PDB file of C-alpha atoms and ligand atoms in Angstrom:
ATOM      1  CA  MET A   1      -0.274  -0.271   0.168  1.00 61.00           C
ATOM      2  CA  PRO A   2       1.215   3.210  -0.954  1.00 73.00           C
ATOM      3  CA  GLU A   3       2.628   5.702   1.940  1.00 82.00           C
ATOM      4  CA  GLY A   4       2.727   9.193   3.090  1.00 86.00           C
ATOM      5  CA  ASP A   5       6.154   9.233   1.859  1.00 89.00           C
ATOM      6  CA  THR A   6       4.990   7.953  -1.855  1.00 90.00           C
ATOM      7  CA  VAL A   7       1.679  10.517  -1.975  1.00 92.00           C
ATOM      8  CA  TRP A   8       4.297  13.228  -0.970  1.00 92.00           C
ATOM      9  CA  LEU A   9       6.753  12.360  -3.560  1.00 92.00           C
ATOM     10  CA  SER A  10       4.055  11.705  -6.265  1.00 94.00           C
ATOM     11  CA  ALA A  11       1.857  14.662  -5.157  1.00 96.00           C
ATOM     12  CA  LYS A  12       4.965  16.744  -5.913  1.00 95.00           C
ATOM     13  CA  ARG A  13       6.216  15.024  -9.006  1.00 95.00           C
ATOM     14  CA  MET A  14       2.425  16.208 -10.082  1.00 97.00           C
ATOM     15  CA  HIS A  15       2.962  19.390  -8.974  1.00 97.00           C
ATOM     16  CA  GLU A  16       6.033  20.130 -11.332  1.00 96.00           C
ATOM     17  CA  ALA A  17       4.607  18.814 -14.133  1.00 96.00           C
ATOM     18  CA  LEU A  18       0.884  20.639 -14.063  1.00 97.00           C
ATOM     19  CA  ALA A  19       1.157  23.402 -11.996  1.00 97.00           C
ATOM     20  CA  GLY A  20       0.794  26.618 -14.229  1.00 97.00           C
ATOM     21  CA  ASP A  21      -0.988  25.109 -17.033  1.00 98.00           C
ATOM     22  CA  VAL A  22      -4.330  25.336 -18.187  1.00 98.00           C
ATOM     23  CA  LEU A  23      -6.199  21.681 -18.757  1.00 98.00           C
ATOM     24  CA  THR A  24      -6.885  20.878 -22.166  1.00 97.00           C
ATOM     25  CA  THR A  25      -7.901  17.486 -21.832  1.00 96.00           C
ATOM     26  CA  THR A  26      -9.686  16.194 -18.675  1.00 97.00           C
ATOM     27  CA  ASP A  27     -11.498  12.509 -18.519  1.00 97.00           C
ATOM     28  CA  PHE A  28     -13.043  10.958 -15.625  1.00 97.00           C
ATOM     29  CA  ARG A  29     -13.890   7.002 -15.711  1.00 96.00           C
ATOM     30  CA  VAL A  30     -15.626   7.227 -12.239  1.00 93.00           C
ATOM     31  CA  PRO A  31     -19.467   7.201 -12.399  1.00 93.00           C
ATOM     32  CA  ARG A  32     -20.279   9.913 -10.235  1.00 94.00           C
ATOM     33  CA  HIS A  33     -18.119  12.341 -12.605  1.00 95.00           C
ATOM     34  CA  ALA A  34     -18.491  10.945 -15.701  1.00 93.00           C
ATOM     35  CA  THR A  35     -19.283  14.333 -17.773  1.00 95.00           C
ATOM     36  CA  ALA A  36     -17.461  16.088 -15.785  1.00 96.00           C
ATOM     37  CA  ASP A  37     -15.745  19.009 -18.017  1.00 97.00           C
ATOM     38  CA  LEU A  38     -12.829  20.908 -15.644  1.00 97.00           C
ATOM     39  CA  THR A  39     -10.766  22.021 -19.539  1.00 98.00           C
ATOM     40  CA  GLY A  40      -9.929  25.653 -19.801  1.00 98.00           C
ATOM     41  CA  ARG A  41      -9.056  25.906 -15.127  1.00 98.00           C
ATOM     42  CA  THR A  42      -5.784  26.558 -14.454  1.00 98.00           C
ATOM     43  CA  VAL A  43      -3.988  24.175 -12.359  1.00 98.00           C
ATOM     44  CA  CYS A  44      -2.801  26.103  -9.165  1.00 98.00           C
ATOM     45  CA  GLU A  45      -1.367  23.564  -7.445  1.00 97.00           C
ATOM     46  CA  VAL A  46      -1.247  19.600  -6.436  1.00 97.00           C
ATOM     47  CA  VAL A  47      -0.786  19.466  -2.520  1.00 96.00           C
ATOM     48  CA  PRO A  48      -0.199  15.745  -0.314  1.00 94.00           C
ATOM     49  CA  ARG A  49      -2.291  15.711   3.296  1.00 92.00           C
ATOM     50  CA  GLY A  50      -1.621  12.161   4.756  1.00 88.00           C
ATOM     51  CA  LYS A  51      -2.360   9.646   1.920  1.00 89.00           C
ATOM     52  CA  HIS A  52      -5.014  12.080   0.706  1.00 94.00           C
ATOM     53  CA  MET A  53      -3.723  14.269  -2.673  1.00 96.00           C
ATOM     54  CA  PHE A  54      -5.426  17.346  -3.921  1.00 97.00           C
ATOM     55  CA  THR A  55      -4.978  18.802  -6.947  1.00 98.00           C
ATOM     56  CA  ARG A  56      -5.653  22.764  -6.494  1.00 98.00           C
ATOM     57  CA  LEU A  57      -8.208  24.696  -9.988  1.00 98.00           C
ATOM     58  CA  ASP A  58      -7.744  28.222 -10.386  1.00 97.00           C
ATOM     59  CA  ASP A  59     -12.100  28.704 -10.060  1.00 96.00           C
ATOM     60  CA  GLY A  60     -12.228  27.034  -6.125  1.00 97.00           C
ATOM     61  CA  LEU A  61     -12.255  24.011  -7.187  1.00 98.00           C
ATOM     62  CA  THR A  62     -10.104  20.855  -5.948  1.00 98.00           C
ATOM     63  CA  ILE A  63     -10.050  17.019  -7.748  1.00 98.00           C
ATOM     64  CA  HIS A  64      -9.256  14.744  -4.135  1.00 97.00           C
ATOM     65  CA  THR A  65      -7.559  11.217  -5.261  1.00 97.00           C
ATOM     66  CA  HIS A  66      -6.665   8.661  -2.547  1.00 94.00           C
ATOM     67  CA  PHE A  67      -4.349   6.135  -3.691  1.00 90.00           C
ATOM     68  CA  LYS A  68      -5.913   3.118  -1.407  1.00 87.00           C
ATOM     69  CA  MET A  69      -4.282  -0.378  -1.840  1.00 82.00           C
ATOM     70  CA  THR A  70      -4.122   1.021  -5.722  1.00 87.00           C
ATOM     71  CA  GLY A  71      -3.508   3.794  -7.231  1.00 92.00           C
ATOM     72  CA  SER A  72      -0.621   5.803  -8.788  1.00 93.00           C
ATOM     73  CA  TRP A  73      -0.431   8.712 -10.754  1.00 95.00           C
ATOM     74  CA  ARG A  74       2.228   8.652 -13.886  1.00 94.00           C
ATOM     75  CA  ILE A  75       3.111  11.391 -16.443  1.00 95.00           C
ATOM     76  CA  VAL A  76       3.553  11.034 -19.955  1.00 94.00           C
ATOM     77  CA  ASP A  77       5.167  13.537 -22.160  1.00 92.00           C
ATOM     78  CA  ILE A  78       2.892  14.493 -24.624  1.00 88.00           C
ATOM     79  CA  GLY A  79       4.096  12.903 -27.647  1.00 84.00           C
ATOM     80  CA  LYS A  80       5.084   9.705 -25.696  1.00 88.00           C
ATOM     81  CA  ARG A  81       2.753   6.762 -25.838  1.00 86.00           C
ATOM     82  CA  TRP A  82       1.254   4.994 -22.688  1.00 85.00           C
ATOM     83  CA  ASN A  83       2.625   1.910 -21.756  1.00 86.00           C
ATOM     84  CA  GLY A  84       2.127   1.829 -17.862  1.00 85.00           C
ATOM     85  CA  GLY A  85      -0.721  -1.391 -17.886  1.00 88.00           C
ATOM     86  CA  PRO A  86      -4.539  -2.336 -19.329  1.00 91.00           C
ATOM     87  CA  ALA A  87      -6.322   0.942 -20.389  1.00 91.00           C
ATOM     88  CA  HIS A  88      -9.476   0.134 -19.037  1.00 93.00           C
ATOM     89  CA  GLU A  89      -7.795   0.524 -15.965  1.00 95.00           C
ATOM     90  CA  ILE A  90      -7.031   4.352 -16.133  1.00 95.00           C
ATOM     91  CA  ARG A  91      -9.902   6.036 -14.011  1.00 96.00           C
ATOM     92  CA  ILE A  92      -8.788   9.828 -14.818  1.00 97.00           C
ATOM     93  CA  VAL A  93      -6.682  11.508 -17.234  1.00 96.00           C
ATOM     94  CA  LEU A  94      -5.679  15.305 -16.432  1.00 97.00           C
ATOM     95  CA  GLY A  95      -3.839  16.988 -19.891  1.00 96.00           C
ATOM     96  CA  THR A  96      -2.026  19.807 -20.509  1.00 97.00           C
ATOM     97  CA  GLU A  97      -0.185  21.223 -23.559  1.00 96.00           C
ATOM     98  CA  ARG A  98       2.743  19.657 -22.373  1.00 94.00           C
ATOM     99  CA  ARG A  99       2.033  16.622 -20.426  1.00 95.00           C
ATOM    100  CA  THR A 100      -0.758  14.323 -19.632  1.00 96.00           C
ATOM    101  CA  ALA A 101      -1.395  12.873 -15.676  1.00 96.00           C
ATOM    102  CA  ILE A 102      -2.917   9.653 -16.047  1.00 96.00           C
ATOM    103  CA  GLY A 103      -4.488   8.556 -12.550  1.00 96.00           C
ATOM    104  CA  TYR A 104      -4.559   4.715 -12.840  1.00 95.00           C
ATOM    105  CA  ARG A 105      -5.993   2.177 -10.763  1.00 94.00           C
ATOM    106  CA  ILE A 106      -7.367   5.227  -8.381  1.00 95.00           C
ATOM    107  CA  PRO A 107     -10.129   3.980  -6.240  1.00 93.00           C
ATOM    108  CA  VAL A 108     -10.967   7.053  -4.855  1.00 95.00           C
ATOM    109  CA  ILE A 109     -12.179  10.720  -7.448  1.00 97.00           C
ATOM    110  CA  GLU A 110     -14.209  13.243  -6.626  1.00 96.00           C
ATOM    111  CA  ILE A 111     -14.682  17.135  -7.538  1.00 97.00           C
ATOM    112  CA  ILE A 112     -15.359  18.992  -4.357  1.00 97.00           C
ATOM    113  CA  ASP A 113     -14.984  22.929  -3.413  1.00 98.00           C
ATOM    114  CA  THR A 114     -11.623  23.706  -2.483  1.00 97.00           C
ATOM    115  CA  ASP A 115     -12.657  24.931   0.482  1.00 96.00           C
ATOM    116  CA  ARG A 116     -14.402  21.555   2.006  1.00 96.00           C
ATOM    117  CA  GLU A 117     -10.953  20.053   2.391  1.00 95.00           C
ATOM    118  CA  SER A 118     -10.600  20.696   5.534  1.00 93.00           C
ATOM    119  CA  ASP A 119     -13.955  18.852   5.971  1.00 94.00           C
ATOM    120  CA  ILE A 120     -11.262  15.711   5.004  1.00 92.00           C
ATOM    121  CA  VAL A 121      -8.278  16.439   6.851  1.00 90.00           C
ATOM    122  CA  ALA A 122     -10.253  17.201   9.727  1.00 90.00           C
ATOM    123  CA  ARG A 123     -10.888  13.724  10.437  1.00 89.00           C
ATOM    124  CA  LEU A 124      -6.675  12.905  10.138  1.00 93.00           C
ATOM    125  CA  GLY A 125      -4.105  13.054  13.176  1.00 95.00           C
ATOM    126  CA  PRO A 126      -0.692  15.410  12.608  1.00 95.00           C
ATOM    127  CA  ASP A 127       0.454  14.648   8.873  1.00 94.00           C
ATOM    128  CA  LEU A 128       3.920  13.111   9.022  1.00 93.00           C
ATOM    129  CA  LEU A 129       5.025  14.714   5.925  1.00 92.00           C
ATOM    130  CA  GLY A 130       2.685  18.276   6.598  1.00 90.00           C
ATOM    131  CA  PRO A 131       3.618  21.662   7.357  1.00 89.00           C
ATOM    132  CA  GLU A 132       2.708  21.814  10.776  1.00 89.00           C
ATOM    133  CA  TRP A 133       3.692  17.759  12.146  1.00 95.00           C
ATOM    134  CA  ASP A 134       3.157  17.724  15.517  1.00 96.00           C
ATOM    135  CA  LEU A 135       4.539  15.052  17.247  1.00 97.00           C
ATOM    136  CA  ASP A 136       3.050  15.936  20.786  1.00 97.00           C
ATOM    137  CA  GLU A 137      -0.450  15.622  19.225  1.00 97.00           C
ATOM    138  CA  ALA A 138       0.126  12.382  17.449  1.00 97.00           C
ATOM    139  CA  VAL A 139       1.664  11.196  20.928  1.00 98.00           C
ATOM    140  CA  ARG A 140      -1.206  12.619  23.008  1.00 97.00           C
ATOM    141  CA  ARG A 141      -3.906  10.912  20.209  1.00 97.00           C
ATOM    142  CA  LEU A 142      -2.231   7.709  20.644  1.00 98.00           C
ATOM    143  CA  ARG A 143      -2.267   7.671  24.412  1.00 98.00           C
ATOM    144  CA  GLU A 144      -5.787   7.831  24.013  1.00 97.00           C
ATOM    145  CA  GLN A 145      -6.023   4.170  23.903  1.00 97.00           C
ATOM    146  CA  PRO A 146      -3.470   2.826  25.798  1.00 98.00           C
ATOM    147  CA  ASP A 147      -4.959  -1.477  25.726  1.00 97.00           C
ATOM    148  CA  ARG A 148      -4.620  -0.847  21.569  1.00 96.00           C
ATOM    149  CA  GLU A 149      -1.923  -2.869  19.598  1.00 95.00           C
ATOM    150  CA  ILE A 150       0.244  -0.002  18.733  1.00 97.00           C
ATOM    151  CA  GLY A 151       1.007  -1.863  15.505  1.00 95.00           C
ATOM    152  CA  GLU A 152      -3.047  -1.205  14.755  1.00 94.00           C
ATOM    153  CA  ALA A 153      -3.221   2.713  16.256  1.00 96.00           C
ATOM    154  CA  LEU A 154       0.037   3.645  14.437  1.00 96.00           C
ATOM    155  CA  LEU A 155      -1.505   2.852  10.829  1.00 93.00           C
ATOM    156  CA  ASP A 156      -5.048   4.531  12.089  1.00 93.00           C
ATOM    157  CA  GLN A 157      -5.001   7.715  10.436  1.00 93.00           C
ATOM    158  CA  ARG A 158      -6.703   9.416  13.289  1.00 95.00           C
ATOM    159  CA  ASN A 159      -3.699   9.667  14.982  1.00 96.00           C
ATOM    160  CA  LEU A 160      -1.206  10.240  12.689  1.00 94.00           C
ATOM    161  CA  ALA A 161      -1.787  10.658   8.549  1.00 93.00           C
ATOM    162  CA  GLY A 162       0.932   9.334   6.326  1.00 90.00           C
ATOM    163  CA  ILE A 163       1.561   6.377   7.988  1.00 90.00           C
ATOM    164  CA  GLY A 164       1.688   2.625   6.584  1.00 88.00           C
ATOM    165  CA  ASN A 165       2.775  -0.917   6.983  1.00 90.00           C
ATOM    166  CA  VAL A 166       5.815  -0.641   5.989  1.00 92.00           C
ATOM    167  CA  TYR A 167       7.282   1.988   8.358  1.00 94.00           C
ATOM    168  CA  LYS A 168       4.737   1.073  11.069  1.00 95.00           C
ATOM    169  CA  THR A 169       6.578  -2.551  10.575  1.00 96.00           C
ATOM    170  CA  GLU A 170      10.083  -1.105  10.571  1.00 97.00           C
ATOM    171  CA  ALA A 171       9.952   1.477  13.380  1.00 97.00           C
ATOM    172  CA  LEU A 172       8.991  -0.860  15.804  1.00 98.00           C
ATOM    173  CA  PHE A 173      11.804  -2.740  14.685  1.00 98.00           C
ATOM    174  CA  LEU A 174      13.920  -0.431  15.343  1.00 97.00           C
ATOM    175  CA  ILE A 175      12.434   0.516  18.677  1.00 97.00           C
ATOM    176  CA  GLY A 176      12.490  -3.004  19.730  1.00 98.00           C
ATOM    177  CA  LEU A 177       9.082  -3.886  20.534  1.00 98.00           C
ATOM    178  CA  THR A 178       6.544  -6.381  18.233  1.00 98.00           C
ATOM    179  CA  PRO A 179       3.294  -4.710  16.816  1.00 97.00           C
ATOM    180  CA  TRP A 180       1.401  -6.569  19.706  1.00 96.00           C
ATOM    181  CA  THR A 181       2.451  -4.576  22.272  1.00 97.00           C
ATOM    182  CA  ALA A 182      -0.212  -2.435  23.973  1.00 98.00           C
ATOM    183  CA  VAL A 183      -0.150   1.207  23.151  1.00 98.00           C
ATOM    184  CA  GLY A 184       0.292   2.015  27.638  1.00 97.00           C
ATOM    185  CA  ASP A 185       3.260  -0.540  27.492  1.00 97.00           C
ATOM    186  CA  VAL A 186       5.385   1.689  24.938  1.00 98.00           C
ATOM    187  CA  ALA A 187       7.873   3.744  27.347  1.00 94.00           C
ATOM    188  CA  LYS A 188       9.101   5.530  25.016  1.00 95.00           C
ATOM    189  CA  LEU A 189       6.111   6.260  22.291  1.00 97.00           C
ATOM    190  CA  ASP A 190       7.411   9.923  21.334  1.00 97.00           C
ATOM    191  CA  ARG A 191      10.611   8.296  20.391  1.00 97.00           C
ATOM    192  CA  LEU A 192       8.401   5.833  18.201  1.00 97.00           C
ATOM    193  CA  VAL A 193       6.709   8.473  16.560  1.00 97.00           C
ATOM    194  CA  ALA A 194       9.524  10.305  16.056  1.00 97.00           C
ATOM    195  CA  LEU A 195      11.620   7.490  14.432  1.00 96.00           C
ATOM    196  CA  SER A 196       8.483   6.823  11.887  1.00 96.00           C
ATOM    197  CA  GLN A 197       8.583  10.764  11.081  1.00 95.00           C
ATOM    198  CA  GLN A 198      11.835  10.584  10.605  1.00 95.00           C
ATOM    199  CA  LEU A 199      11.684   7.459   8.341  1.00 93.00           C
ATOM    200  CA  MET A 200       9.918   8.889   6.277  1.00 92.00           C
ATOM    201  CA  SER A 201      10.810  12.176   5.788  1.00 92.00           C
ATOM    202  CA  ALA A 202      14.111  10.460   4.507  1.00 91.00           C
ATOM    203  CA  ASN A 203      12.199   8.582   2.084  1.00 88.00           C
ATOM    204  CA  ARG A 204      10.369  11.098   0.369  1.00 86.00           C
ATOM    205  CA  ASP A 205      11.853  12.597  -2.439  1.00 82.00           C
ATOM    206  CA  HIS A 206      13.183   9.167  -3.586  1.00 77.00           C
ATOM    207  CA  TRP A 207      11.869   5.934  -4.342  1.00 75.00           C
ATOM    208  CA  PRO A 208      12.808   2.840  -3.596  1.00 79.00           C
ATOM    209  CA  GLN A 209      11.887   3.391  -0.060  1.00 81.00           C
ATOM    210  CA  ALA A 210      14.504   2.404   2.409  1.00 88.00           C
ATOM    211  CA  THR A 211      14.791   2.112   5.897  1.00 91.00           C
ATOM    212  CA  THR A 212      17.763   0.417   5.791  1.00 92.00           C
ATOM    213  CA  GLY A 213      19.666   3.234   4.294  1.00 88.00           C
ATOM    214  CA  ASN A 214      20.533   0.797   1.522  1.00 88.00           C
ATOM    215  CA  ILE A 215      18.300   1.028  -1.644  1.00 85.00           C
ATOM    216  CA  ARG A 216      19.606  -2.332  -3.002  1.00 88.00           C
ATOM    217  CA  ARG A 217      17.174  -4.529  -4.226  1.00 88.00           C
ATOM    218  CA  GLY A 218      16.453  -7.143  -1.021  1.00 89.00           C
ATOM    219  CA  GLU A 219      18.498  -4.485   1.487  1.00 91.00           C
ATOM    220  CA  GLU A 220      16.040  -1.819   1.867  1.00 91.00           C
ATOM    221  CA  HIS A 221      14.701  -3.658   4.932  1.00 95.00           C
ATOM    222  CA  TYR A 222      15.229  -4.814   8.181  1.00 97.00           C
ATOM    223  CA  VAL A 223      12.082  -7.254   8.911  1.00 97.00           C
ATOM    224  CA  TYR A 224       9.429  -5.882   6.465  1.00 95.00           C
ATOM    225  CA  GLY A 225       8.812  -8.888   3.498  1.00 94.00           C
ATOM    226  CA  ARG A 226      11.565 -10.546   4.987  1.00 96.00           C
ATOM    227  CA  GLY A 227       9.665 -13.669   6.417  1.00 95.00           C
ATOM    228  CA  GLY A 228      11.621 -16.573   7.437  1.00 96.00           C
ATOM    229  CA  ALA A 229      15.082 -14.672   6.414  1.00 97.00           C
ATOM    230  CA  PRO A 230      18.023 -14.075   9.046  1.00 97.00           C
ATOM    231  CA  CYS A 231      17.602 -11.241  10.990  1.00 98.00           C
ATOM    232  CA  ARG A 232      20.360  -8.590   9.876  1.00 97.00           C
ATOM    233  CA  ARG A 233      20.840  -7.696  13.581  1.00 97.00           C
ATOM    234  CA  CYS A 234      21.102 -11.154  14.661  1.00 98.00           C
ATOM    235  CA  GLY A 235      20.488 -14.253  13.097  1.00 98.00           C
ATOM    236  CA  THR A 236      17.006 -14.971  13.777  1.00 97.00           C
ATOM    237  CA  ARG A 237      14.319 -16.225  11.413  1.00 97.00           C
ATOM    238  CA  ILE A 238      11.712 -12.996  10.783  1.00 97.00           C
ATOM    239  CA  ARG A 239       8.441 -14.166  11.509  1.00 96.00           C
ATOM    240  CA  ARG A 240       5.028 -13.205   9.814  1.00 94.00           C
ATOM    241  CA  ALA A 241       1.168 -12.888  10.989  1.00 93.00           C
ATOM    242  CA  MET A 242      -1.671 -10.819  10.316  1.00 91.00           C
ATOM    243  CA  GLN A 243      -3.087  -8.415  12.614  1.00 89.00           C
ATOM    244  CA  GLY A 244      -6.080  -7.255  12.608  1.00 79.00           C
ATOM    245  CA  PRO A 245      -9.294  -7.062  10.575  1.00 72.00           C
ATOM    246  CA  LYS A 246      -8.486  -6.328   6.823  1.00 64.00           C
ATOM    247  CA  ALA A 247      -5.796  -9.179   6.696  1.00 56.00           C
ATOM    248  CA  GLU A 248      -4.147  -8.050   3.124  1.00 57.00           C
ATOM    249  CA  ASP A 249      -3.502  -4.547   4.829  1.00 60.00           C
ATOM    250  CA  ARG A 250      -1.788  -5.508   7.983  1.00 81.00           C
ATOM    251  CA  VAL A 251       0.538  -8.239   7.673  1.00 89.00           C
ATOM    252  CA  SER A 252       3.249  -7.660  10.055  1.00 93.00           C
ATOM    253  CA  PHE A 253       6.587  -8.936  10.802  1.00 96.00           C
ATOM    254  CA  TRP A 254       9.321  -9.219  13.790  1.00 97.00           C
ATOM    255  CA  CYS A 255      12.021 -10.567  15.130  1.00 98.00           C
ATOM    256  CA  PRO A 256      11.010 -12.505  18.155  1.00 97.00           C
ATOM    257  CA  SER A 257      14.790 -11.836  19.398  1.00 97.00           C
ATOM    258  CA  CYS A 258      15.380  -8.041  18.843  1.00 98.00           C
ATOM    259  CA  GLN A 259      11.245  -7.169  19.791  1.00 98.00           C
ATOM    260  CA  ALA A 260      10.080  -7.459  23.214  1.00 97.00           C
ATOM    261  CA  GLY A 261       6.214  -8.002  23.467  1.00 96.00           C
ATOM    262  CA  PRO A 262       3.194  -9.813  22.753  1.00 95.00           C
ATOM    263  CA  ALA A 263       3.131 -12.466  19.395  1.00 93.00           C
ATOM    264  CA  PRO A 264       1.103 -14.790  18.142  1.00 89.00           C
ATOM    265  CA  MET A 265       1.800 -18.158  18.288  1.00 77.00           C
ATOM    266  CA  PRO A 266       3.862 -19.688  15.929  1.00 68.00           C
ATOM    267  CA  ALA A 267       0.554 -21.932  14.469  1.00 53.00           C
ATOM    268  CA  ALA A 268      -0.980 -18.436  13.945  1.00 50.00           C
ATOM    269  CA  THR A 269       1.833 -17.348  11.524  1.00 51.00           C
ATOM    270  CA  THR A 270       2.443 -18.247   7.878  1.00 54.00           C
ATOM    271  CA  PRO A 271       5.282 -18.741   5.782  1.00 53.00           C
ATOM    272  CA  ALA A 272       6.849 -15.751   3.754  1.00 50.00           C
TER     273      ALA A 272
HETATM  274 ZN1  LIG B   1      17.001  -9.860  15.716  1.00 72.06          ZN
END
C-alpha cells in the first residue's frame, strides 16, 4: 500500500508537471463524474495531506484522490505513448499542452469545492510530512487508547496521517517492540513516533523506500517483507503474521529476539 512518502513524492511530481498550466483534456472514468469537464481551468497546485492528494484549480474546485491499495499517478509527455498497463484501469486523465497525468487504478476520485478539503483533513491526525507536523499531538492521540495494539494504533490515520505498514513495521523493529504491544506499554512512544516521521522524511524525495539506508534490491528493509529470512542484527528467523481485521493490508513482520512484547503463537503465523 502506498504510504505517505509515496503520496508526497507523487504530489510533488504532479505539481511540477501541471501547476501553472491550463487543462486541455479532462476525462473522469468514474460514474459519479463521468460527464465532468474541467478543461480551461488552470492547475494552481497539487498538495499531499496524509495519504490524500488535492489537485487545486483556479476556480475554487479541487480534485481529491486517494490511492488506497492500488492507485498511482503517472506523468506522460505529449507525444509519448502510454505503456503503463491495461487502459481500462485508467480512472482519470488530466492533460495540458505539455503533459498528461494518468491516474491509474485510483479508487477514490471526487471533485469538491477547495474549501471543503478541510472536512477531509479534519478527520486526520497530525500529518507526518505536512507543514504543521505535531509530534506531541500525535502522541497524545495514541495515548487515548492505551489498550490498543501499537501496530494497529499507528496505522489509524486519525492518530497520525501518512504512515503505512512498511514504516510501522520498521519503526517497531528499530524501537525493539512487537506490533502486538499495548500502546500503554510503549515506554518511548514519543521516540517511536519521531522515528516513524524520520524514516518517512528520509524517503520522501526518492524511490525505492529504504529504512536501512541501503536501496539495493532486497536490502531496503530490516524485517518488512523478510519473513523466514535471518534478522540483519541477530540472525534469528524473521516472523510474519496477520494483525487486525483487514488482513491483506495488515501483515506484520518482527524479529522474536530483537523485539520484546506479545506475539501470536507460531501456529498462527504463515510462511513468507
Ligand atoms: Zn533480531
